[in-house]
Amino acid sequence: MGGLENRSDPVLLLSRPVGPLQNGFQPARASASPLAQARVLPALLPLLCALAVWIACLRRIDPSAMNDLGLASVLPYRAWLPHLLLSAGFFFVICRQPGRVWLPCLYLIALVLVLHATPAIEYGTLRYPWAWKHLGIVDYIQRHGSVDRATPILSAYHNWPGFFAAAAFIADLVGVRDLAGPALWAPVVLNLLYLAALPMLYRSFTDDHRAIFSATWIFLSGNWIGQDYFSPQGVSFFFYLVLLALCLRFLARQPSPAATDNWRVSQAMATLAQWLERGLPTPSALPNGASRVVVTATALLLILAMTVSHQLTPLVTISALGILAAFQRLAVGLFLFAGVTVAFWVLYVAAPFVAVVLPVELRAMGELSASLVDISVVSPGQAFISLICRLLTLGIAIAAIGGGIRRLACGYRDGVAAALAAAPLPLLVVTSYGGEIMFRVYLFALPFLAFFAAALFFPSPRHGSSVGTPAVTALIGFALAVAFVFANNGKDRQYAFASEDVAAAQWLYENAPQGTLLVEGASLYPSQFRNVEYFTHVSLADEPPESRAELLARPARVLARWLDSSDYHAAFIILTRNQQAYVDAMGIMPGGGFEKIKQALLASPRFRLVHATSGTMIFTLNQAVRGMGEWID
Amino acid sequence: MDRLKASKILLVGVLTIAAVFAVYGGIEGPARAPLALPFLLAIPGFAWLSCPGNLKATDVAVLSIALTFAMEIAIGTLLLLCGLWSPQAGFEILLGMTAAGLVCTWTCNR
């Protein structure tokens, strides 16, 4: 075992050997004795019960009855039982039967299913309006075989097309024309990939399987910000985890002051790096040069794939690789490659986008307040959801600090893990990222925060699990899983779409001609997923306050004026229940403004309802009345 | 050649042939995805990652998927930006990379 005992750590040399059942130090040898087999069944029982209850609860939920608390508001009480059973079983297994690595893996897979397959099955349609826009770019590539880097419509996606190109490529080869169905399962698939990649990363910090699996549980429950859908950032984040695991486990080098030149700073960094690495497992050695070439080429390709797919992930990657190089944990080559590749892409390939966005970003630099919801103006339900999100984030951060202190007390320095947790922080001053930057920083820090948070209970392999540890950790694990449902699915009244509303949007996007003006209540509905370049979108929720005030004073007259433009071949207004939920919950149009607009359009002879479901209304100008010159403002 | 290496090469070969059959054999409808997807999700990466011998099975699985996705993103982007978009051409490049990986696996540690 390339583990802790290989290092000259006085703390560890003094440690008393403890049996594997108490300390979870390494997987026990596979045992086929009847006693061992008999102990597997009780360990599996909570898992099987959880899955049975979960399946029994499926399809008994009415998503249309959701209120501002999201999915949690329509879950029956017994739907929380799987979370409890999984948490209890999982932490019992890792504390009492740490030798069986496959058992906690099964629990973690089940957790992913319960957390992420539930919305997919219950809603039956692709969640998040942005996921639909991503389908639109794939559709564009399939129809045109190119991207339009100068277009103002979804410009960022056209300038970072890697993920969409791969999706179009795979969809064409597999013969799938409509990706909305397969994309529905992206959160499940991506979280399974994170689940597979995280232990690989954590093994470079500890050999303790209890800490590794607990950290994975905390990550899966703490990853509430909802980037794990059919998106470039979801896949790029997987690449980021794999790249760091490769760098820390297979491409890592041992800092050695003797091997460095006489430059004092360099020697001081090497000494610091050695000190900060105290207690860490030895990196895995690759057997030959060819293996090293393959692993290095994999790392380079991952950097390349991130660079062409997403704006933010490569920046965090540069920061993380820079940290590893500064700690002399990694040769500087990968850091330089990432820097040059990203610079080339941003300054040359994505130049049309950067030229437009850079001035805006510079003005918004350092603005963090836009990331946070103003609790005073949102609905009570959304205020509660915001509170849960903040408590979940804060709880993990505080636990991470506590875990870090416990690790320090045990003789570990964990300098690399702590620095990697801080790697995304420079982004806070570099970009506002449309007001989302705080969430993204949290996402990139989360794998390392989760590791330290797990260390609060399992700081070192020498610390056995006390009698109360399984119960305490199970309760905390349960609380995290419940909080995840509130935090991640708390806006599903806005983000989850009924199939009839999807059908209405499909009707519109497939039938409207090129050069259509589409006025929407808000951008939260299935939009831009087909013929994306045909439409000019105007979102009422995003209008300046003066414009909104004018609109609310005389909705029919103002909207008729907007639609009656010779610049467009057709013009529609689309109002949906998701838009209304968003506008009402966020206090964008106080006093029932959205409903007022809807009623005004229904009552006005200037407008004709061309398509309607119980949740969607699509209006256009009434040409007959228009021809009579019924209104002239 | 040891038995493990032979079985890896066999697995890569079988799933590659299945994908070739799906793409070039005129298979349409629901049968096409199960034939082509395993290859497109992991096999080109797996062909290369059979070379480093001391990786755990789970590590190989994760790396294979990541490397395959990364290859597809790189190939797709290259074709797109060069104005040569063609999923079939991309598939042929993937086949070439898989074959190169198999050669690497074959010759590794010999």
XYZ file of C-alpha atoms in Angstrom:
743
model
C 0.000 0.000 0.000
C 1.426 3.337 -1.056
C 0.008 4.999 1.959
C 0.803 6.960 5.034
C 3.221 4.519 6.539
C 5.617 5.161 3.673
C 6.203 8.715 4.804
C 8.624 9.795 7.483
C 5.932 11.324 9.611
C 6.731 11.166 13.325
C 3.084 11.466 14.217
C 2.268 8.425 12.183
C 5.248 6.431 13.339
C 4.029 6.841 16.878
C 0.553 5.740 15.938
C -0.838 2.597 17.368
C -1.974 0.053 14.810
C -5.688 -0.445 14.848
C -7.637 -3.192 13.165
C -9.245 -2.393 9.829
C -12.780 -2.707 11.143
C -12.202 0.150 13.537
C -10.182 2.518 11.436
C -11.180 2.076 7.807
C -7.528 2.404 6.890
C -7.671 0.162 3.841
C -10.048 -2.303 2.261
C -9.994 -5.656 3.989
C -9.119 -8.670 1.953
C -12.142 -10.190 0.356
C -13.574 -12.797 2.632
C -16.006 -15.443 1.585
C -16.637 -16.858 5.046
C -20.283 -17.426 5.942
C -19.945 -14.893 8.781
C -18.703 -12.213 6.410
C -21.487 -12.965 3.950
C -24.038 -12.839 6.724
C -22.875 -9.328 7.618
C -23.424 -8.090 4.090
C -27.171 -8.616 4.187
C -27.872 -6.294 7.148
C -25.594 -3.746 5.522
C -27.580 -3.948 2.286
C -31.006 -3.950 3.927
C -31.364 -0.136 4.355
C -30.310 0.307 0.731
C -32.880 -2.155 -0.563
C -35.614 -0.678 1.655
C -34.714 2.844 0.541
C -34.948 1.886 -3.124
C -38.241 0.059 -2.550
C -39.788 3.073 -0.796
C -38.406 5.428 -3.429
C -39.889 3.387 -6.280
C -43.203 3.140 -4.435
C -43.312 6.941 -4.105
C -42.564 7.610 -7.766
C -45.372 8.692 -10.033
C -47.502 9.573 -6.993
C -46.494 13.201 -7.115
C -48.339 16.014 -8.857
C -45.736 18.561 -10.036
C -48.475 20.997 -11.066
C -49.365 21.389 -7.385
C -45.910 22.743 -6.515
C -45.714 25.975 -4.573
C -42.752 28.291 -4.031
C -40.905 25.602 -2.064
C -40.476 23.572 -5.236
C -40.362 19.803 -5.360
C -40.349 19.431 -1.562
C -43.842 20.929 -1.387
C -45.391 18.015 -3.298
C -43.359 15.169 -1.823
C -45.297 12.967 0.589
C -43.735 12.451 4.019
C -42.643 8.922 3.224
C -40.640 10.215 0.234
C -38.048 11.425 2.770
C -37.599 7.915 4.147
C -35.151 6.842 1.405
C -32.883 9.771 2.316
C -32.898 8.671 5.959
C -32.387 4.984 5.199
C -29.580 5.667 2.735
C -27.787 7.996 5.132
C -28.131 5.594 8.070
C -27.015 2.595 6.032
C -24.173 4.448 4.351
C -22.578 5.843 7.498
C -23.095 2.573 9.361
C -21.303 0.727 6.558
C -18.345 3.091 6.308
C -17.913 3.201 10.099
C -18.465 -0.456 10.881
C -17.623 -2.302 7.649
C -15.046 -0.094 5.948
C -13.411 -3.050 4.274
C -16.156 -3.482 1.709
C -15.539 -0.582 -0.639
C -18.313 -1.605 -3.019
C -20.996 -1.231 -0.340
C -20.699 2.552 0.181
C -20.391 2.878 -3.592
C -23.802 1.251 -3.965
C -25.232 3.652 -1.395
C -23.765 6.640 -3.213
C -25.184 5.436 -6.532
C -28.571 5.091 -4.841
C -28.230 8.611 -3.421
C -27.600 9.969 -6.919
C -30.712 8.162 -8.163
C -32.916 9.401 -5.345
C -31.692 12.999 -5.637
C -31.457 13.320 -9.403
C -33.668 10.681 -11.009
C -36.718 11.779 -8.994
C -37.150 15.108 -10.840
C -36.345 13.461 -14.180
C -39.037 10.821 -13.681
C -41.635 13.044 -12.021
C -41.429 15.985 -14.419
C -40.784 13.904 -17.519
C -39.392 16.914 -19.365
C -36.035 18.626 -19.495
C -35.562 20.891 -16.466
C -33.959 24.368 -16.651
C -34.606 26.815 -19.496
C -30.854 26.983 -20.212
C -30.773 23.278 -21.039
C -33.281 23.982 -23.820
C -31.071 26.749 -25.193
C -28.192 24.273 -25.266
C -30.336 21.984 -27.401
C -30.809 24.963 -29.713
C -27.072 25.235 -30.359
C -26.840 21.501 -31.052
C -29.768 21.914 -33.452
C -27.987 24.849 -35.122
C -24.820 22.791 -35.657
C -26.823 19.860 -37.012
C -28.598 22.109 -39.517
C -25.716 24.362 -40.565
C -22.574 22.301 -39.861
C -21.018 25.450 -38.429
C -21.333 28.087 -35.729
C -21.777 31.821 -36.113
C -19.210 33.405 -33.835
C -20.371 36.939 -34.623
C -24.045 36.377 -33.827
C -25.530 38.311 -30.915
C -27.911 35.396 -30.173
C -26.474 33.008 -27.560
C -23.092 34.324 -28.588
C -21.057 32.644 -25.837
C -22.214 29.218 -26.950
C -21.179 29.910 -30.553
C -17.737 30.989 -29.362
C -17.185 27.998 -27.049
C -18.845 25.278 -29.125
C -16.883 22.188 -28.024
C -19.586 20.547 -25.918
C -22.298 21.265 -28.486
C -20.162 19.966 -31.348
C -19.568 16.702 -29.473
C -23.282 16.415 -28.619
C -24.271 17.016 -32.263
C -21.611 14.576 -33.412
C -22.785 11.806 -31.044
C -26.481 12.490 -31.714
C -25.949 12.230 -35.479
C -23.978 8.999 -35.193
C -26.474 7.446 -32.799
C -29.374 8.585 -34.954
C -31.122 10.685 -32.303
C -32.727 13.819 -33.700
C -34.413 15.126 -30.549
C -31.963 15.276 -27.658
C -34.528 16.545 -25.131
C -35.273 12.975 -23.998
C -31.699 11.774 -23.411
C -30.677 15.168 -21.965
C -33.293 14.693 -19.257
C -30.957 12.135 -17.669
C -27.848 14.308 -17.786
C -27.956 15.175 -14.043
C -27.977 11.473 -13.148
C -25.157 10.640 -15.561
C -23.025 13.630 -14.581
C -23.390 12.972 -10.867
C -22.451 9.334 -11.395
C -19.348 10.566 -13.214
C -18.545 12.963 -10.356
C -19.096 10.083 -7.958
C -16.575 8.011 -9.891
C -14.005 10.806 -10.222
C -14.068 12.172 -6.673
C -12.626 9.108 -4.862
C -9.813 9.127 -7.429
C -9.063 12.723 -6.418
C -9.499 12.163 -2.690
C -7.092 9.230 -2.678
C -4.324 11.760 -3.227
C -5.188 13.330 0.137
C -5.953 10.311 2.304
C -6.080 6.527 2.371
C -8.999 6.527 4.790
C -12.013 5.165 2.939
C -14.380 6.598 5.520
C -13.160 10.110 4.726
C -13.143 9.468 0.975
C -16.727 8.221 0.819
C -18.077 10.699 3.387
C -16.549 13.533 1.373
C -18.246 12.168 -1.747
C -21.604 12.078 0.098
C -21.094 15.666 1.256
C -20.186 16.757 -2.272
C -23.237 15.099 -3.831
C -25.533 16.618 -1.187
C -23.815 19.975 -1.199
C -23.760 20.440 -4.962
C -27.063 22.302 -4.977
C -26.288 25.079 -7.443
C -27.646 23.134 -10.417
C -24.850 23.161 -12.975
C -25.014 19.386 -13.380
C -27.409 19.325 -16.319
C -27.008 19.062 -20.101
C -24.418 21.800 -20.217
C -20.801 22.564 -21.084
C -20.074 23.459 -17.481
C -21.417 20.119 -16.218
C -19.067 18.126 -18.446
C -16.164 20.556 -17.982
C -16.440 20.188 -14.232
C -16.047 16.421 -14.651
C -12.940 17.081 -16.753
C -11.652 19.407 -14.032
C -11.984 16.721 -11.358
C -10.314 14.090 -13.548
C -7.496 16.468 -14.499
C -6.731 17.288 -10.861
C -6.817 13.591 -9.970
C -4.354 12.843 -12.769
C -2.073 15.691 -11.712
C -2.100 14.785 -8.040
C -1.882 11.004 -8.353
C -0.016 10.113 -11.514
C 1.804 13.217 -12.717
C 2.732 14.558 -9.289
C 6.334 14.871 -8.286
C 7.933 14.984 -4.883
C 9.261 18.415 -3.901
C 12.936 18.148 -3.158
C 15.009 21.166 -2.080
C 18.221 19.337 -2.946
C 17.176 18.902 -6.539
C 16.367 22.545 -7.122
C 18.801 25.193 -8.223
C 20.474 27.636 -5.901
C 17.745 30.207 -6.212
C 16.641 30.873 -2.676
C 13.004 31.537 -3.459
C 12.800 28.242 -5.288
C 14.414 26.410 -2.391
C 12.114 28.114 0.084
C 9.065 27.113 -1.991
C 10.278 23.524 -2.119
C 10.784 23.442 1.646
C 7.343 24.955 2.174
C 5.834 22.471 -0.277
C 7.449 19.569 1.554
C 6.133 20.825 4.853
C 2.644 21.370 3.459
C 2.543 17.862 2.042
C 3.208 16.241 5.357
C 1.159 13.119 5.891
C -0.157 12.779 2.347
C -0.172 9.441 0.530
C 2.608 8.885 -1.955
C 1.574 9.580 -5.588
C 1.086 6.462 -7.709
C 4.073 5.723 -9.892
C 3.397 4.872 -13.519
C 5.147 1.697 -14.648
C 6.907 3.032 -17.737
C 7.520 6.012 -19.977
C 4.747 5.063 -22.384
C 2.225 5.128 -19.552
C 3.410 8.582 -18.561
C 3.040 9.788 -22.144
C -0.534 8.439 -22.318
C -1.522 10.024 -18.995
C 0.127 13.338 -19.911
C -1.610 13.330 -23.308
C -4.905 12.671 -21.526
C -4.301 15.682 -19.268
C -3.478 17.888 -22.269
C -6.579 16.757 -24.123
C -8.758 17.435 -21.075
C -7.384 20.984 -20.881
C -8.062 21.439 -24.585
C -11.608 20.100 -24.280
C -12.361 22.452 -21.365
C -10.883 25.419 -23.229
C -13.118 24.988 -26.275
C -16.241 24.172 -24.247
C -16.570 26.633 -21.401
C -15.413 30.106 -20.437
C -14.949 29.732 -16.705
C -13.604 26.226 -16.070
C -10.310 26.784 -17.922
C -9.660 29.888 -15.819
C -10.061 27.871 -12.613
C -7.908 25.163 -14.179
C -5.112 27.653 -14.815
C -5.357 28.824 -11.229
C -5.301 25.240 -9.882
C -2.405 24.143 -12.095
C -0.528 27.298 -11.126
C -0.994 26.400 -7.471
C 0.258 22.854 -8.047
C 3.273 24.196 -9.943
C 3.985 26.746 -7.201
C 3.875 23.962 -4.627
C 6.277 22.028 -6.894
C 3.748 19.220 -6.924
C 3.530 19.428 -10.726
C 5.879 20.355 -13.536
C 5.151 23.819 -14.885
C 4.452 22.492 -18.417
C 0.722 21.773 -17.956
C 0.180 25.193 -16.388
C 1.885 26.892 -19.331
C -0.044 24.778 -21.841
C -3.338 25.721 -20.187
C -2.381 29.401 -20.103
C -1.326 29.532 -23.754
C -4.337 27.520 -24.972
C -6.839 29.665 -23.094
C -5.141 32.889 -24.183
C -5.200 31.769 -27.818
C -8.866 30.828 -27.627
C -10.015 33.965 -25.836
C -7.940 36.415 -27.870
C -8.256 34.815 -31.297
C -11.110 32.333 -31.707
C -13.591 33.954 -29.310
C -12.463 37.496 -30.114
C -15.887 38.591 -31.515
C -17.531 37.665 -28.225
C -14.779 39.048 -26.026
C -14.817 42.412 -27.813
C -18.477 42.874 -26.875
C -18.463 41.347 -23.410
C -15.141 42.522 -22.021
C -16.197 46.168 -21.431
C -19.352 44.968 -19.670
C -17.331 42.564 -17.530
C -14.820 45.259 -16.648
C -17.633 47.520 -15.457
C -19.158 44.701 -13.390
C -15.824 43.574 -11.961
C -16.039 42.749 -8.280
C -19.828 43.127 -8.093
C -20.873 40.256 -5.875
C -24.222 41.504 -4.628
C -25.958 40.478 -7.879
C -25.296 36.834 -6.968
C -27.527 36.937 -3.938
C -31.303 37.016 -3.859
C -32.799 40.032 -2.098
C -34.895 38.186 0.454
C -36.967 41.279 1.193
C -38.630 41.331 -2.242
C -39.104 37.617 -2.999
C -42.015 35.443 -1.894
C -41.834 33.822 1.573
C -41.281 30.407 -0.044
C -38.353 31.626 -2.104
C -36.941 33.480 0.899
C -36.983 30.191 2.793
C -35.270 28.411 -0.115
C -32.590 31.100 -0.227
C -32.068 30.674 3.491
C -31.654 26.896 3.085
C -29.131 27.441 0.268
C -27.101 29.791 2.418
C -27.272 27.550 5.484
C -26.216 24.503 3.464
C -23.264 26.389 1.992
C -22.296 27.932 5.310
C -22.664 24.610 7.126
C -20.288 22.855 4.740
C -17.812 25.745 4.923
C -17.828 25.763 8.741
C -17.490 21.966 8.868
C -14.575 22.258 6.423
C -12.802 24.731 8.693
C -13.389 22.426 11.658
C -12.162 19.427 9.681
C -9.077 21.308 8.549
C -8.252 22.155 12.164
C -8.700 18.506 13.190
C -6.413 17.386 10.362
C -3.824 19.928 11.490
C -4.063 18.611 15.024
C -3.453 15.112 13.674
C -0.227 16.205 11.996
C -1.483 16.702 8.420
C -0.812 19.951 6.609
C -3.081 19.521 3.541
C -1.604 22.610 1.956
C -2.441 21.438 -1.563
C -6.094 20.651 -0.784
C -6.552 23.980 1.015
C -4.932 25.879 -1.839
C -7.092 24.065 -4.405
C -10.189 25.027 -2.395
C -9.027 28.626 -2.789
C -8.139 28.218 -6.489
C -11.443 29.659 -7.812
C -11.341 32.717 -5.507
C -9.493 34.970 -8.022
C -12.582 34.678 -10.228
C -14.466 36.848 -7.741
C -12.461 39.873 -8.854
C -11.977 38.855 -12.500
C -15.591 38.407 -13.599
C -19.143 38.781 -12.353
C -20.253 36.048 -14.771
C -23.697 37.511 -15.105
C -24.104 37.676 -11.332
C -23.433 33.972 -10.895
C -19.805 34.036 -9.912
C -20.259 33.289 -6.214
C -22.131 30.088 -7.028
C -19.479 28.984 -9.489
C -16.687 29.676 -7.000
C -18.555 27.565 -4.475
C -18.887 24.717 -6.993
C -15.168 24.623 -7.735
C -14.260 24.844 -4.050
C -16.826 22.227 -3.030
C -14.795 19.035 -3.709
C -12.122 20.259 -1.304
C -14.541 21.755 1.218
C -16.296 18.383 1.250
C -13.012 16.621 1.920
C -12.245 18.844 4.899
C -15.839 18.624 6.134
C -15.573 14.820 6.115
C -12.329 15.163 8.062
C -14.309 16.697 10.898
C -15.509 13.173 11.677
C -12.725 11.109 10.113
C -9.586 13.222 10.476
C -7.110 10.388 10.111
C -7.034 6.637 9.629
C -5.736 6.300 13.185
C -8.912 7.746 14.631
C -11.394 4.939 15.018
C -15.109 5.589 14.799
C -16.680 6.008 18.219
C -19.995 4.389 19.125
C -21.900 7.577 18.364
C -20.160 8.435 15.097
C -22.454 6.422 12.772
C -25.570 7.954 14.345
C -24.259 11.533 14.310
C -22.907 11.321 10.770
C -26.095 9.610 9.574
C -28.205 12.454 10.953
C -25.962 15.045 9.350
C -25.928 13.115 6.067
C -29.732 12.972 6.163
C -29.973 16.695 6.891
C -27.653 17.437 3.974
C -29.680 15.267 1.576
C -32.948 16.915 2.669
C -31.413 20.380 2.397
C -30.244 19.477 -1.104
C -33.816 18.758 -2.218
C -34.941 22.180 -0.971
C -31.917 24.012 -2.363
C -31.584 22.258 -5.727
C -35.264 21.730 -6.467
C -36.573 24.779 -4.622
C -37.124 26.736 -7.825
C -38.663 23.910 -9.801
C -41.973 25.719 -10.033
C -40.033 27.995 -12.376
C -37.613 25.462 -13.875
C -39.732 22.335 -14.422
C -41.994 22.371 -17.453
C -45.228 20.493 -18.016
C -45.215 18.391 -21.175
C -48.135 20.382 -22.637
C -46.163 23.609 -22.151
C -43.194 22.028 -23.904
C -45.512 21.003 -26.734
C -46.818 24.580 -27.028
C -43.260 25.933 -27.248
C -42.443 23.259 -29.830
C -45.426 24.333 -31.898
C -44.215 27.929 -31.830
C -40.550 27.225 -32.591
C -41.350 24.838 -35.411
C -43.974 27.011 -37.109
C -42.796 30.595 -36.711
C -41.020 31.960 -39.782
C -37.529 33.402 -39.933
C -37.478 36.975 -38.634
C -39.986 36.502 -35.823
C -40.264 38.803 -32.836
C -41.045 36.834 -29.698
C -42.125 38.771 -26.632
C -41.977 36.579 -23.543
C -43.068 37.185 -19.968
C -39.632 36.038 -18.825
C -36.980 33.805 -20.344
C -37.923 30.906 -18.052
C -39.662 28.521 -20.413
C -38.469 26.005 -23.020
C -37.042 28.435 -25.538
C -34.487 28.712 -28.338
C -34.197 24.950 -28.702
C -34.980 24.960 -32.422
C -34.361 27.397 -35.269
C -32.632 29.644 -32.781
C -31.541 32.185 -35.391
C -35.147 32.813 -36.550
C -36.117 34.753 -33.429
C -35.545 38.061 -31.716
C -36.483 37.737 -28.050
C -37.791 40.452 -25.758
C -38.291 39.503 -22.116
C -40.788 41.627 -20.184
C -39.120 40.675 -16.900
C -35.807 42.047 -18.148
C -37.195 45.373 -19.392
C -35.993 48.527 -17.619
C -38.292 49.601 -14.736
C -39.688 52.615 -16.659
C -40.596 50.427 -19.618
C -42.239 47.875 -17.322
C -44.214 50.610 -15.582
C -45.533 51.864 -18.924
C -46.374 48.314 -19.936
C -48.276 47.622 -16.732
C -50.251 50.851 -17.097
C -51.551 49.968 -20.587
C -50.509 46.400 -21.449
C -52.525 45.815 -24.624
C -51.699 49.144 -26.200
C -47.951 48.950 -25.453
C -47.580 45.358 -26.571
C -49.579 45.987 -29.734
C -47.195 48.791 -30.581
C -44.190 46.531 -30.009
C -45.582 43.745 -32.169
C -46.741 46.028 -34.953
C -43.273 46.456 -36.433
C -42.333 46.126 -40.061
C -38.890 44.857 -39.004
C -40.318 41.385 -38.371
C -42.170 38.896 -40.508
C -44.217 37.689 -37.563
C -44.615 38.581 -33.923
C -45.890 36.605 -30.937
C -46.286 36.983 -27.209
C -45.788 33.867 -25.108
C -46.908 33.796 -21.476
C -46.406 30.629 -19.424
C -47.047 29.452 -15.888
C -43.302 29.099 -15.253
C -42.735 32.700 -16.260
C -45.551 33.775 -13.966
C -44.143 31.717 -11.091
C -40.768 33.367 -11.578
C -42.078 36.917 -11.936
C -44.367 36.573 -8.911
C -41.840 34.785 -6.693
C -39.053 37.236 -7.404
C -41.281 40.295 -7.009
C -40.518 41.561 -10.521
C -44.058 42.768 -11.254
C -45.685 43.539 -7.907
C -49.427 43.497 -7.456
C -50.136 40.669 -9.876
C -48.712 42.505 -12.860
C -48.177 39.354 -14.905
C -51.783 38.242 -14.476
C -52.938 41.741 -15.366
C -51.036 41.593 -18.668
C -52.492 38.176 -19.441
C -56.058 39.296 -18.752
C -55.575 42.484 -20.756
C -54.400 40.503 -23.794
C -57.294 38.057 -23.491
C -59.793 40.909 -23.315
C -58.292 43.024 -26.075
C -59.613 42.714 -29.646
C -56.152 43.719 -30.801
C -54.843 40.259 -29.964
C -55.690 36.773 -31.034
C -54.899 33.677 -28.961
C -53.248 31.369 -31.486
C -52.250 28.502 -29.205
C -53.159 27.717 -25.626
C -52.707 25.000 -23.051
C -53.590 25.129 -19.374
C -50.181 26.685 -18.708
C -49.189 28.504 -21.893
C -50.790 31.215 -23.978
C -49.419 32.380 -27.310
C -50.846 35.605 -28.724
C -50.378 37.452 -31.960
C -51.852 40.597 -33.404
C -55.367 40.242 -34.679
C -54.706 40.955 -38.347
C -58.376 41.497 -39.183
C -58.744 44.236 -36.629
C -55.304 45.580 -37.454
C -56.314 45.944 -41.095
C -59.266 48.079 -40.053
C -56.928 50.520 -38.359
C -58.589 49.951 -35.045
C -55.818 51.555 -33.049
C -53.390 54.232 -33.980
C -51.377 55.542 -31.060
C 0.574 -11.170 -24.316
C -1.244 -11.773 -21.045
C -4.853 -12.799 -20.837
C -6.038 -9.475 -19.370
C -4.520 -7.480 -22.190
C -6.018 -9.872 -24.733
C -9.470 -9.517 -23.198
C -9.173 -5.712 -23.257
C -8.237 -5.770 -26.935
C -11.096 -8.160 -27.635
C -13.581 -5.877 -25.844
C -12.371 -2.842 -27.780
C -12.529 -4.804 -31.034
C -16.046 -6.131 -30.514
C -17.545 -2.784 -29.481
C -15.755 -0.990 -32.317
C -17.114 -3.471 -34.864
C -20.605 -3.027 -33.386
C -20.329 0.752 -33.813
C -19.009 0.420 -37.370
C -21.927 -1.888 -38.134
C -24.390 0.634 -36.666
C -22.967 3.622 -38.539
C -22.154 2.041 -41.904
C -24.581 -0.866 -41.897
C -27.634 1.263 -42.524
C -29.073 0.468 -39.092
C -31.781 2.978 -38.203
C -34.217 3.332 -35.339
C -33.867 2.092 -31.793
C -31.279 -0.607 -32.587
C -28.659 1.921 -33.640
C -28.078 3.573 -30.258
C -27.215 0.423 -28.246
C -24.758 -0.617 -30.950
C -23.011 2.730 -31.360
C -23.213 4.273 -27.880
C -20.800 2.002 -25.940
C -18.085 2.825 -28.433
C -18.866 6.542 -28.458
C -18.962 6.775 -24.657
C -15.747 5.046 -23.676
C -13.925 2.853 -26.167
C -11.435 5.215 -27.883
C -10.235 6.322 -24.451
C -10.219 2.779 -23.131
C -8.073 1.673 -26.064
C -5.398 4.119 -24.959
C -5.722 3.651 -21.220
C -5.120 -0.059 -21.353
C -1.447 0.888 -21.588
C -0.770 2.158 -18.051
C -0.859 -1.155 -16.243
C -1.260 -0.121 -12.610
C -4.529 1.799 -12.818
C -7.494 0.549 -10.810
C -10.498 -0.653 -12.786
C -12.597 2.290 -11.576
C -9.839 4.726 -12.525
C -9.629 3.196 -16.004
C -13.400 3.514 -16.401
C -13.451 7.173 -15.353
C -10.421 8.070 -17.446
C -11.753 6.198 -20.484
C -15.012 8.139 -20.430
C -13.235 11.453 -19.836
C -10.673 10.828 -22.561
C -13.312 9.703 -25.056
C -15.483 12.789 -24.401
C -12.410 14.993 -24.676
C -11.466 13.378 -28.012
C -14.998 13.891 -29.341
C -15.040 17.512 -28.226
C -11.652 18.141 -29.830
C -12.593 16.392 -33.090
C -16.019 18.044 -33.258
C -14.596 21.504 -32.614
C -11.822 21.033 -35.145
C -14.238 19.938 -37.871
C -16.620 22.741 -36.995
C -14.086 25.539 -37.033
C -12.367 24.249 -40.174
C -15.702 24.229 -41.984
C -15.427 20.478 -42.514
C -18.331 19.368 -40.352
C -19.109 15.727 -40.947
C -20.081 13.292 -38.187
C -18.938 10.398 -40.374
C -15.495 11.967 -40.832
C -15.341 12.512 -37.079
C -16.262 8.889 -36.537
C -13.475 7.806 -38.869
C -10.971 9.922 -36.954
C -12.203 8.285 -33.741
C -11.727 4.863 -35.314
C -8.177 5.849 -36.264
C -7.444 7.006 -32.732
C -8.874 3.776 -31.345
C -6.662 1.744 -33.662
C -3.631 3.775 -32.584
C -4.555 3.145 -28.957
C -4.810 -0.571 -29.606
C -1.351 -0.555 -31.184
C -0.066 1.290 -28.117
C -1.691 -1.276 -25.813
C -0.312 -4.122 -27.928
C 3.239 -2.834 -27.805
C 3.185 -1.503 -24.243
C 5.364 -3.427 -21.755
C 6.484 -5.882 -24.385
